[in-house]
Coordinates of C-alpha atoms in Angstrom, one line a residue:
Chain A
X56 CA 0.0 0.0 0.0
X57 CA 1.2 3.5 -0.8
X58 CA 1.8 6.0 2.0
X59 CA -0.9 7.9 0.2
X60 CA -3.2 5.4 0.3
X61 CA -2.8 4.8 4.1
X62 CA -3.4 8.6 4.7
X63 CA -6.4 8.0 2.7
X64 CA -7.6 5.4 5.4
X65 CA -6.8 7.0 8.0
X66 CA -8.5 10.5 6.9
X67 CA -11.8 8.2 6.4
X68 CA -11.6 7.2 9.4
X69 CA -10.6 10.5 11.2
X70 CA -14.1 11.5 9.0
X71 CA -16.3 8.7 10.6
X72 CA -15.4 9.6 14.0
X73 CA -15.9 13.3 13.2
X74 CA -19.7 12.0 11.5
X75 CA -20.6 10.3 14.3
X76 CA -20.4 12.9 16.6
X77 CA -17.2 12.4 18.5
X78 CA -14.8 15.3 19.3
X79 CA -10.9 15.7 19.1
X80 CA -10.1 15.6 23.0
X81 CA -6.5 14.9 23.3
X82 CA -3.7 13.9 21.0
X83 CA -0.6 12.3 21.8
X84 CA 2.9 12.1 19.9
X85 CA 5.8 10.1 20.7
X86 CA 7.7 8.0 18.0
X87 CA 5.1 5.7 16.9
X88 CA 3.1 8.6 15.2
X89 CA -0.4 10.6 16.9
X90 CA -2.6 8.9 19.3
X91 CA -6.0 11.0 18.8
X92 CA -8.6 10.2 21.5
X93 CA -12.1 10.6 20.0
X94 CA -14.8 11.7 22.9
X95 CA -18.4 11.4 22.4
X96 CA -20.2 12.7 26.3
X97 CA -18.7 11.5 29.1
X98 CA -18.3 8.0 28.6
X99 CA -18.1 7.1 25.0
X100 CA -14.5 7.6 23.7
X101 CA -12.0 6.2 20.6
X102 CA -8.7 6.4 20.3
X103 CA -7.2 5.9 16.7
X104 CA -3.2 5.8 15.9
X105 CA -2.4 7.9 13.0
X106 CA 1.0 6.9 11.5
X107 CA 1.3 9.0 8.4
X108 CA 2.3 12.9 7.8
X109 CA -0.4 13.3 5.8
X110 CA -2.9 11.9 8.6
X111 CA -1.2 14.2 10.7
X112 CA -1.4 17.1 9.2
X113 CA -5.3 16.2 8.5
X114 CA -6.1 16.4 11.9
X115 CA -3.9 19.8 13.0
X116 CA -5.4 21.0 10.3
X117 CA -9.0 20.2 11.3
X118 CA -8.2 21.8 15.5
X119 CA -6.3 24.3 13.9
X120 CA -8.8 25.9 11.5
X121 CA -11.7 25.1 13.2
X122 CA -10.8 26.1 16.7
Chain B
X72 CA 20.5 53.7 -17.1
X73 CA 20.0 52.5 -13.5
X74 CA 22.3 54.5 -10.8
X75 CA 24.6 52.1 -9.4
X76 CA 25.6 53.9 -6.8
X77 CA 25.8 52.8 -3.2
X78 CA 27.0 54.2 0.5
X79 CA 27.9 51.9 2.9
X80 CA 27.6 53.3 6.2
X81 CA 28.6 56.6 4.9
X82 CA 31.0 55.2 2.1
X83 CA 30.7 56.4 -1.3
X84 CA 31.3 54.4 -4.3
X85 CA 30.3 54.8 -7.7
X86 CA 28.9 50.9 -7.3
X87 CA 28.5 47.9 -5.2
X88 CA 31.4 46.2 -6.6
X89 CA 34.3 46.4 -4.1
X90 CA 37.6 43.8 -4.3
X91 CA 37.8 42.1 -0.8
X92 CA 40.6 42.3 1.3
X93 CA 43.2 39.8 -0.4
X94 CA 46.1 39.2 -3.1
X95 CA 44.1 41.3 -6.0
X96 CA 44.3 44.9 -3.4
X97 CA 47.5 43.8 -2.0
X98 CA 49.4 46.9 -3.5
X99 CA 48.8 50.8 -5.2
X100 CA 49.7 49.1 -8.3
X101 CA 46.8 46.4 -8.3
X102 CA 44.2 48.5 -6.7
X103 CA 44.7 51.6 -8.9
X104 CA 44.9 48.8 -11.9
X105 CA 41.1 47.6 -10.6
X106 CA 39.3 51.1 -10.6
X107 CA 40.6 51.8 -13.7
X108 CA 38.6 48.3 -15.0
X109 CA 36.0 49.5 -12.9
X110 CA 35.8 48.6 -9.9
X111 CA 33.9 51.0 -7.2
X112 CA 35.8 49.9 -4.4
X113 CA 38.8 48.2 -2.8
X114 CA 39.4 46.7 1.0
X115 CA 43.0 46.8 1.0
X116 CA 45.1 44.3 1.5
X117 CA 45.0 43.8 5.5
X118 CA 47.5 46.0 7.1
X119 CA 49.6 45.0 10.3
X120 CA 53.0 44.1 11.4
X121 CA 54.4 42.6 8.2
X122 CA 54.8 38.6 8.5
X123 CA 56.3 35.9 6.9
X124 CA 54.7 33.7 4.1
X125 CA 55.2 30.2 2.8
X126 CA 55.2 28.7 -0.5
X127 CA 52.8 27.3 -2.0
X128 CA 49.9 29.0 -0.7
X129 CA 46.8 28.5 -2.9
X130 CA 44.7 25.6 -3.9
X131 CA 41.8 25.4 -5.8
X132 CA 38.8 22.6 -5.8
X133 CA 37.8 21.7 -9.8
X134 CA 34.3 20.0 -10.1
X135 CA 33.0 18.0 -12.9
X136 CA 35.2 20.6 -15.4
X137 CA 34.4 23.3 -13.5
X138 CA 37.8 24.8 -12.9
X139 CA 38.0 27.2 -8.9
X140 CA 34.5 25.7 -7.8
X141 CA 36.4 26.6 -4.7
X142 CA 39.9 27.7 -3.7
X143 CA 41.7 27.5 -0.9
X144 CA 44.5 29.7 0.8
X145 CA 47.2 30.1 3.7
X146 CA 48.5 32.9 2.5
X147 CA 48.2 35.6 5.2
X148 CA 48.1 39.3 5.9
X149 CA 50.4 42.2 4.2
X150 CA 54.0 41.5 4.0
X151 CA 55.2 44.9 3.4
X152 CA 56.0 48.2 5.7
X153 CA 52.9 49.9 6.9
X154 CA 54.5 53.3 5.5
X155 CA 54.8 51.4 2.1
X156 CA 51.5 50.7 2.2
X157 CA 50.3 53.9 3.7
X158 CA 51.8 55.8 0.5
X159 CA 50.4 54.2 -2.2
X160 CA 47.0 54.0 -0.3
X161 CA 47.2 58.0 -0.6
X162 CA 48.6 58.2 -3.9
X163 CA 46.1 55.6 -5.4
X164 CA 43.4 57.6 -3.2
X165 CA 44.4 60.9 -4.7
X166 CA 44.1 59.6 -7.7
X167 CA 40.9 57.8 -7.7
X168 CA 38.9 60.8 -5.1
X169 CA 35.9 59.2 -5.9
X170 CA 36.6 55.7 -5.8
X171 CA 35.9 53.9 -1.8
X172 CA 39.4 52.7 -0.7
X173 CA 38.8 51.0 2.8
X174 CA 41.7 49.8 5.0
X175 CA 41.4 46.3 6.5
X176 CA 43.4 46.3 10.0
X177 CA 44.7 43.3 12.2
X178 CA 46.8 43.9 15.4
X179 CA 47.0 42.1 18.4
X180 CA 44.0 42.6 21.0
X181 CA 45.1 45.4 22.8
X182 CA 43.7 49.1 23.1
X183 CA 47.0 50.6 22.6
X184 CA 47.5 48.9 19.0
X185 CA 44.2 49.6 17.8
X186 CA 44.3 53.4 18.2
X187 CA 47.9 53.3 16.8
X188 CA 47.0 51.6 13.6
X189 CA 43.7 53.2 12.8
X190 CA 45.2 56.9 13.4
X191 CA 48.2 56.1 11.4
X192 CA 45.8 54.4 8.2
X193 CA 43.2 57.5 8.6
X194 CA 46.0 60.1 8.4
X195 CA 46.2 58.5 4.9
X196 CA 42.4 59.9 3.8
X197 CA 41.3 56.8 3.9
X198 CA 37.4 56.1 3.1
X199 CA 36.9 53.2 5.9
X200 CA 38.1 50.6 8.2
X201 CA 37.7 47.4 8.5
X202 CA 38.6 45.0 11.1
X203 CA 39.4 41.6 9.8
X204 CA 38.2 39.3 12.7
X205 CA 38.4 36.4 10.2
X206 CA 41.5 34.9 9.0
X207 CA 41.1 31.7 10.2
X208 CA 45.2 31.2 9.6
X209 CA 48.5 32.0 10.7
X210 CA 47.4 34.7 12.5
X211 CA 44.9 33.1 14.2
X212 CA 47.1 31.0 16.1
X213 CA 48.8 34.3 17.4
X214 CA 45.5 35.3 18.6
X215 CA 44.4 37.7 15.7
X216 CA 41.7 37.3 12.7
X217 CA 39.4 34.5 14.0
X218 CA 40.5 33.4 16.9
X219 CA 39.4 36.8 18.2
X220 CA 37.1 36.7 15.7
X221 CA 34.9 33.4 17.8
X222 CA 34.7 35.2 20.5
X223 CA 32.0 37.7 20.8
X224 CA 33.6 39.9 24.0
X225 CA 36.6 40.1 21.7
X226 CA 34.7 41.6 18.8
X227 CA 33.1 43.9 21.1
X228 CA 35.7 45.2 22.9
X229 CA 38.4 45.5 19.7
X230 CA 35.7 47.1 17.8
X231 CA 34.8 49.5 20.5
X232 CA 38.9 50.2 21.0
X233 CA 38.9 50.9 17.2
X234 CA 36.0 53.3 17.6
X235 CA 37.3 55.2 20.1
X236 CA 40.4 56.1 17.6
X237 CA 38.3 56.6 14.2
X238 CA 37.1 59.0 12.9
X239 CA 35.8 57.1 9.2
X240 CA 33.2 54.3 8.9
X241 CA 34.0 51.0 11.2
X242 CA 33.3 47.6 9.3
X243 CA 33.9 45.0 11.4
X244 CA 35.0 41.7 9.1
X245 CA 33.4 38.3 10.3
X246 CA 34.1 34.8 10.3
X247 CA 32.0 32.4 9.3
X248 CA 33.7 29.4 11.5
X249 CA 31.2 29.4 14.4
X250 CA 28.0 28.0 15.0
X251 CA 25.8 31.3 15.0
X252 CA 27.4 34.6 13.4
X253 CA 24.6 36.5 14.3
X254 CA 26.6 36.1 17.5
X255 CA 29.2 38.2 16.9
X256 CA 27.5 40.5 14.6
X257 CA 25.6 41.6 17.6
X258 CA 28.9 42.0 19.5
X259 CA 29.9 44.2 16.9
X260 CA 27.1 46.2 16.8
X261 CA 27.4 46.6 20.9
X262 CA 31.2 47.5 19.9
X263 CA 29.6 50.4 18.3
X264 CA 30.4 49.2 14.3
X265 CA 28.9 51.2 11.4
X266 CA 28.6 47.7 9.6
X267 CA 29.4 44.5 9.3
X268 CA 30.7 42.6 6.4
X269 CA 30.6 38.6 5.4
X270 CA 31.8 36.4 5.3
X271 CA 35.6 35.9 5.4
X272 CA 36.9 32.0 4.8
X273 CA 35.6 28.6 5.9
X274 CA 38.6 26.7 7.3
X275 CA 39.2 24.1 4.7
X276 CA 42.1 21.4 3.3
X277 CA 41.6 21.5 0.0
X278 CA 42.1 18.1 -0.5
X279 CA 45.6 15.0 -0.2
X280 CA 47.2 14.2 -3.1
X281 CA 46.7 10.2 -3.9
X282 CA 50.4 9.3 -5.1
X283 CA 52.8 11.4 -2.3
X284 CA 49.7 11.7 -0.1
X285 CA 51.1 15.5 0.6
X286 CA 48.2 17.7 1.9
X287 CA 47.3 19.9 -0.7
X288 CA 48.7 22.7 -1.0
X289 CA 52.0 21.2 0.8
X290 CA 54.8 23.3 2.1
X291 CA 57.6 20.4 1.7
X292 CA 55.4 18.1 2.6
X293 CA 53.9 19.0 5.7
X294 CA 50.1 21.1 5.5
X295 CA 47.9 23.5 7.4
X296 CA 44.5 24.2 7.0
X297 CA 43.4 27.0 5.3
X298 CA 40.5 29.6 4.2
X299 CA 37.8 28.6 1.7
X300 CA 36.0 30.5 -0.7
X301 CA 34.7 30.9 -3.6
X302 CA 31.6 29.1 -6.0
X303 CA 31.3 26.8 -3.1
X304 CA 31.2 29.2 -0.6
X305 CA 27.9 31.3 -1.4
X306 CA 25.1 29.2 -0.3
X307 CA 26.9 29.7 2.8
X308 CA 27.6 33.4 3.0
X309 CA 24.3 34.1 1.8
X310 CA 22.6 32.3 4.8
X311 CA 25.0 34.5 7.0
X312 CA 23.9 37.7 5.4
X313 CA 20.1 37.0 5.4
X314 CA 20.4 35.8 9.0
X315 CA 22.4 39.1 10.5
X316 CA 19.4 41.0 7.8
X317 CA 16.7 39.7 9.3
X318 CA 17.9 40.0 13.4
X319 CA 16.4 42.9 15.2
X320 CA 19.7 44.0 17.1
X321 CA 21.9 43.8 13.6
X322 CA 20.6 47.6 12.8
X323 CA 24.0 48.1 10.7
X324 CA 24.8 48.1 6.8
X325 CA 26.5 44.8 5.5
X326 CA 28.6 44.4 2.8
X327 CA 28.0 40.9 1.6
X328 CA 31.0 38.2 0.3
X329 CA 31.3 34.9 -0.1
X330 CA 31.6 33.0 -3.8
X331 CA 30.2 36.4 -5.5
X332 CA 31.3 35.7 -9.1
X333 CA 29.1 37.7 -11.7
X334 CA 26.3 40.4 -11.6
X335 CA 23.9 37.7 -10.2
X336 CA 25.2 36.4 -7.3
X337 CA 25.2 40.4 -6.3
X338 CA 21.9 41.0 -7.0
X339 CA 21.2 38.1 -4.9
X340 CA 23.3 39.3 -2.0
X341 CA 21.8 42.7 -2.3
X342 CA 18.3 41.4 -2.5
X343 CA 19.3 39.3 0.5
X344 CA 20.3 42.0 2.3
X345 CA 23.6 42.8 1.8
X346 CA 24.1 47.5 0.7
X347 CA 26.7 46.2 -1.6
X348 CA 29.7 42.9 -2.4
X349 CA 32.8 42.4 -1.8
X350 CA 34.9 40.0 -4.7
X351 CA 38.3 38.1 -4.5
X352 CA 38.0 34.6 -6.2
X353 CA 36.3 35.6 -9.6
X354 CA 39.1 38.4 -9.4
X355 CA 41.7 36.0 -9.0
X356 CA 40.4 33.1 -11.6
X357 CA 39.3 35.9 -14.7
X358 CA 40.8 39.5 -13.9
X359 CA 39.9 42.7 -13.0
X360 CA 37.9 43.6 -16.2
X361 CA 34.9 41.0 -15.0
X362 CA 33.7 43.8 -13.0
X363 CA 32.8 45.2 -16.9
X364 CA 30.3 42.3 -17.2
X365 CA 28.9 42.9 -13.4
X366 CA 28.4 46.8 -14.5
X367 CA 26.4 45.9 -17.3
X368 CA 24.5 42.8 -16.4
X369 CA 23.7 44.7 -13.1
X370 CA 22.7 48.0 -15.5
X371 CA 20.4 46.1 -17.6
X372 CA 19.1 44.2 -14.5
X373 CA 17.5 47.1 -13.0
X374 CA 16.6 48.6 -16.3
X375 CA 14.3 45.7 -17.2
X376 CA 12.7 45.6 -14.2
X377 CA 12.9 49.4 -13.8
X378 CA 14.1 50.1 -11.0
X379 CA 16.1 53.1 -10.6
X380 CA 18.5 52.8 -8.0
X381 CA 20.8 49.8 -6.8
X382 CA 19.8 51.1 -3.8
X383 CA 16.3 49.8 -4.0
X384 CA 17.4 45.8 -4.3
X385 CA 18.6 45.8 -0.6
X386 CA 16.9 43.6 1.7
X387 CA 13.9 43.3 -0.8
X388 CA 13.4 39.1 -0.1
X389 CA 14.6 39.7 4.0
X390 CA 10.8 39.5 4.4
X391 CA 10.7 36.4 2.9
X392 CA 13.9 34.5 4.6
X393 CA 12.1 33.0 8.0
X394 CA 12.4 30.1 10.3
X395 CA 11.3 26.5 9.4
X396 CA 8.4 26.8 12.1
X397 CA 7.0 29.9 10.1
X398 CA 6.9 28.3 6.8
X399 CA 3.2 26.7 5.3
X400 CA 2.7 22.9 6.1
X401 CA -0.1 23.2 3.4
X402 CA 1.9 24.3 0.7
X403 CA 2.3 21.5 -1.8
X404 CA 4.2 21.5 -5.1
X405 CA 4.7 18.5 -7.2
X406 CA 6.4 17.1 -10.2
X407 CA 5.1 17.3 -13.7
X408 CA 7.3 15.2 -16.5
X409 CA 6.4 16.7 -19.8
X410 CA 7.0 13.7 -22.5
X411 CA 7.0 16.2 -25.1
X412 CA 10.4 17.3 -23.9
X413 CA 11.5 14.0 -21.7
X414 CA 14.6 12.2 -23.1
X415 CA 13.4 9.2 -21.3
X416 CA 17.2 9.2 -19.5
X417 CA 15.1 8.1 -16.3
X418 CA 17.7 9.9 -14.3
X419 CA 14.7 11.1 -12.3
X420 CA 12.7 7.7 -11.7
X421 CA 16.4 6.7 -11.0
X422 CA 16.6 9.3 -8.2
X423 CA 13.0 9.2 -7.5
X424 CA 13.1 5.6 -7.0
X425 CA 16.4 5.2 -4.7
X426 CA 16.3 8.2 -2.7
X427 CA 13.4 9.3 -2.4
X428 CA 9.8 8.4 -2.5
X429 CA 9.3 6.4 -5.2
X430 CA 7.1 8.3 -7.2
X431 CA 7.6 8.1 -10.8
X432 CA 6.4 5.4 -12.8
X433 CA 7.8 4.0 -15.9
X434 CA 5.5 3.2 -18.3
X435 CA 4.4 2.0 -22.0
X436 CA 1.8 3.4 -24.1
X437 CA 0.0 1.3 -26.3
X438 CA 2.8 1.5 -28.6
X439 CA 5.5 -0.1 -26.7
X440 CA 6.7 3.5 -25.8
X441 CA 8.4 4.1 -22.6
X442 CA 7.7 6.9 -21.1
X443 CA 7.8 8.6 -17.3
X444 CA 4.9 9.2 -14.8
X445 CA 4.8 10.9 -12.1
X446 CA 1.6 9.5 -9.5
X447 CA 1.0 13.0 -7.5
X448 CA -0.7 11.5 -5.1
X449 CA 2.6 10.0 -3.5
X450 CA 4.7 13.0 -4.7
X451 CA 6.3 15.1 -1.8
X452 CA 7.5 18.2 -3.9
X453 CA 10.9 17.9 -2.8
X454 CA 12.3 18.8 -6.6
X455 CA 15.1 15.8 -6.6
X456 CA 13.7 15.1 -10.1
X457 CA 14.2 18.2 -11.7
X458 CA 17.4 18.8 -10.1
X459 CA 19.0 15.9 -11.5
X460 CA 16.9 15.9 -14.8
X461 CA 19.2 17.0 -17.6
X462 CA 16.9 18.9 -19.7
X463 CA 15.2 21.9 -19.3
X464 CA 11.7 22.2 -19.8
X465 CA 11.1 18.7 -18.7
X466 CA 10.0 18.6 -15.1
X467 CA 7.8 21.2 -14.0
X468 CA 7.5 21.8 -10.0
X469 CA 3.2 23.0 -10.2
X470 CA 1.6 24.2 -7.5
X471 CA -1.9 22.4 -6.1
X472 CA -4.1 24.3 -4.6
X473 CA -4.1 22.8 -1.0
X474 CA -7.9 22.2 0.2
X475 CA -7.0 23.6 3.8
X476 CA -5.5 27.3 4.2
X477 CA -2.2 27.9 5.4
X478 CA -0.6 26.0 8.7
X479 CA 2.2 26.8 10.2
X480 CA 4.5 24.1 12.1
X481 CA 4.7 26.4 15.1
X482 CA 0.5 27.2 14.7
X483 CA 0.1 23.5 14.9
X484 CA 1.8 22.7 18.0
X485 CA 0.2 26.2 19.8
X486 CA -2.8 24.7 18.6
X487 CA -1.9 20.7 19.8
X488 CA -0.5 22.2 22.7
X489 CA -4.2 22.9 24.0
X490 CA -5.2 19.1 23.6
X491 CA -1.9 17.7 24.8
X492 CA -3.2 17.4 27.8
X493 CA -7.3 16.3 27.3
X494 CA -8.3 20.2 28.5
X495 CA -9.1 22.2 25.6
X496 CA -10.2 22.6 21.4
X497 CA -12.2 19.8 20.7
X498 CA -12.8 19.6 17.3
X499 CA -16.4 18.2 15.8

């Protein structure tokens, strides 16, 4: 699979969340990529590891201009 | 026909060219030999107690057929009686009135020497001084040039001895062997300089000689390091002039140097900054009369893009010369291969392929004809392709309109920064 291709995943996947009415609430970086914890109310959170640039950019992108 | 003329701190000159400090202004004879070419200015020779040279003393670095890509030196300052040079700085002054003739001094780090040399040099008429805290040999080692030169109290407090004793324009000469020169430009700005110039040499061996395997250059067989310049060089320098541009507390003129061979490096120092360039190499490797060339390219330069004065290049892309965490992580750029012009040498699926990210495609069309792809999707922008590719026109770098605005590196992480810790920002 492409790197492109992966970042297409995981921007799909960063979408669903987003559609399904979770929230960015905290993201985490160390060397494996971003961590992104996906909060829905109190109790109903996701977390979803985002390896590529692309996927990270798509997120700090989508705090960033929307904050 | 543009005005070329330029003042650096106060110095006149009929334009930005100026020799550097070095062999080509090492004598009346040379210098006076240069303004009649056309040169608007000359850093002489530096001036100090005369020392002692060796043989051989210059080297110079050929690339791929390019002959002084880079050249290399130990030789070191004047050689000759400060009266000796004294005279023929006046006569070649009186001669040339309207012509920048700046004295580049060396002395030991003491108060008492710096107010003895610059009276003596400004009794002379003199346009300038400037203090050459960059030879990075020979004197070096006897705690001159850049071994005062690396350390910014020493800059300040030589330049501020020199100043007490001048009366002309101060230029304090930097070296480019230390991490940061904003560093020292600042010290020389605390010094009380009128400007700073840059750079002087990189400390360099210019290379060992496979058979004897004798340092080259050798003096019977035994080698020192020595100063770099030249082609090479300016990537360099021009860093070290758009950094000292662009820092709040550097509020002086620079004269820029550093591999300046022909009308558009100088345009590019100017436009980086720089109130007007220094040249040695170019000197050295063609003659004086490539200054003629400089005049006119530089003349038809601003003419075409009408712009009156010289003047008006400096510091024009300053604005533009940031940090990495201020530049767009949305900007994207990526290769187009036109097959109307593509040799199909593959040089850049080559390059594409093994050092990079494997982003060009080699294809067939339904004739059995090869030709190149690139998938932009997967393509980074980092121009490897059209840097190696040997034929113009055949790999564009386009623009695509990114479908977020611009992101900075250092907006994302104050932006991250709120959700680091599971407080603040949520997104939906």
């Amino acid at each position: 699979m492409t790197e492109y291709a992966e970042y297409v995943l995981e921007k799909e996947q960063i979408d669903l969340m987003l559609e399904k009415g979770y929230a960015i609430k905290e993201v985490k970086e160390n060397l494996s990529g971003a961590f992104v914890t996906f909060e829905k109310g109190k109790d109903d959170s996701d977390i979803l590891h985002i390896k590529t640039a692309d996927g990270r950019k798509y997120f700090s992108n989508l705090l960033f201009h929307q904050k | 026909m543009a005005d070329l003329r330029t003042s650096l701190a106060g110095i006149e000159s009929p334009n930005p060219f100026w020799l550097a400090s070095a062999p080509p202004t090492n004598s009346g004879y040379q210098v006076q030999r240069a303004f009649e070419a056309g040169w608007g200015g000359a850093v002489w020779k530096t001036l100090g107690e005369p020392i002692l040279n060796v043989t051989s003393r210059f080297a110079a670095v050929s690339f791929n057929g390019q002959r002084v890509a880079g050249f290399n030196n130990i030789e070191l300052i004047t050689d000759r009686p400060l009266e000796v040079n004294l005279k023929e700085i006046y006569e070649t002054k009186k001669r040339f009135p309207n012509h920048a003739v700046v004295a580049s001094l060396m002395v030991e780090p003491k108060q008492e020497k710096w107010h003895e040399i610059v009276k003596k040099v400004e009794e002379v008429g003199v346009d300038g001084l400037e203090l050459n805290f960059g030879c990075p040999h020979g004197m070096a080692e006897r705690g001159m040039g850049s071994a005062s030169g690396q350390v910014p109290e020493l800059v300040e407090k030589q330049t501020y001895w020199a100043k007490e004793a001048a009366q002309t324009p101060v230029i304090v000469k930097l070296t480019p062997n230390i991490t940061d020169i904003t560093s020292t430009a600042e010290a020389a700005v605390r010094g009380g300089a009128d400007a700073v110039s840059m750079i002087n040499t990189i400390n360099s061996l210019a290379g060992v000689d496979l058979d004897s395997w004798n340092t080259i250059p050798h003096v019977g067989g035994k080698g020192a390091h020595g100063g770099y310049c030249g082609p090479a060089v300016k990537p360099i320098a021009l860093n070290m002039v758009g950094e000292c541009a662009r820092h709040p507390r550097i509020n002086v003129p620079i004269s820029g140097m550093g591999g300046v061979s022909n009308w558009q490096n100088a345009v590019e120092f100017m436009l980086m900054g720089a109130s007007n360039v220094q040249v040695c190499t170019a000197a050295m490797h063609h003659g004086f009369r490539i200054v003629e060339d400089m005049i006119d390219g530089m003349n038809n330069y601003l003419d075409e893009k009408g712009i009156a004065s010289v003047r008006d290049l400096v510091g024009q892309s300053v604005p533009k010369y940031s940090d990495w965490g201020n530049l767009d992580l949305n900007y994207k750029i990526v290769a187009r291969i036109n097959n109307d012009v593509c040799i199909n040498c593959n040089k850049c699926h080559i390059a594409c392929e093994d050092t990079s990210h494997q982003c060009i495609d080699m294809l067939q069309d339904g004739h059995g004809n090869a030709y190149l792809e690139v998938r932009e999707e997967d393509c980074v922008g980092c121009n490897l392709c059209s840097i190696v590719c040997p034929v113009d026109g055949a790999i564009d770098m386009v623009e695509i309109e990114s479908e977020h605005p611009p992101m900075t590196w250092n907006e994302r992480q104050a932006i991250l920064s709120g959700v680091q810790d599971g407080k603040a920002n949520t997104v939906k």
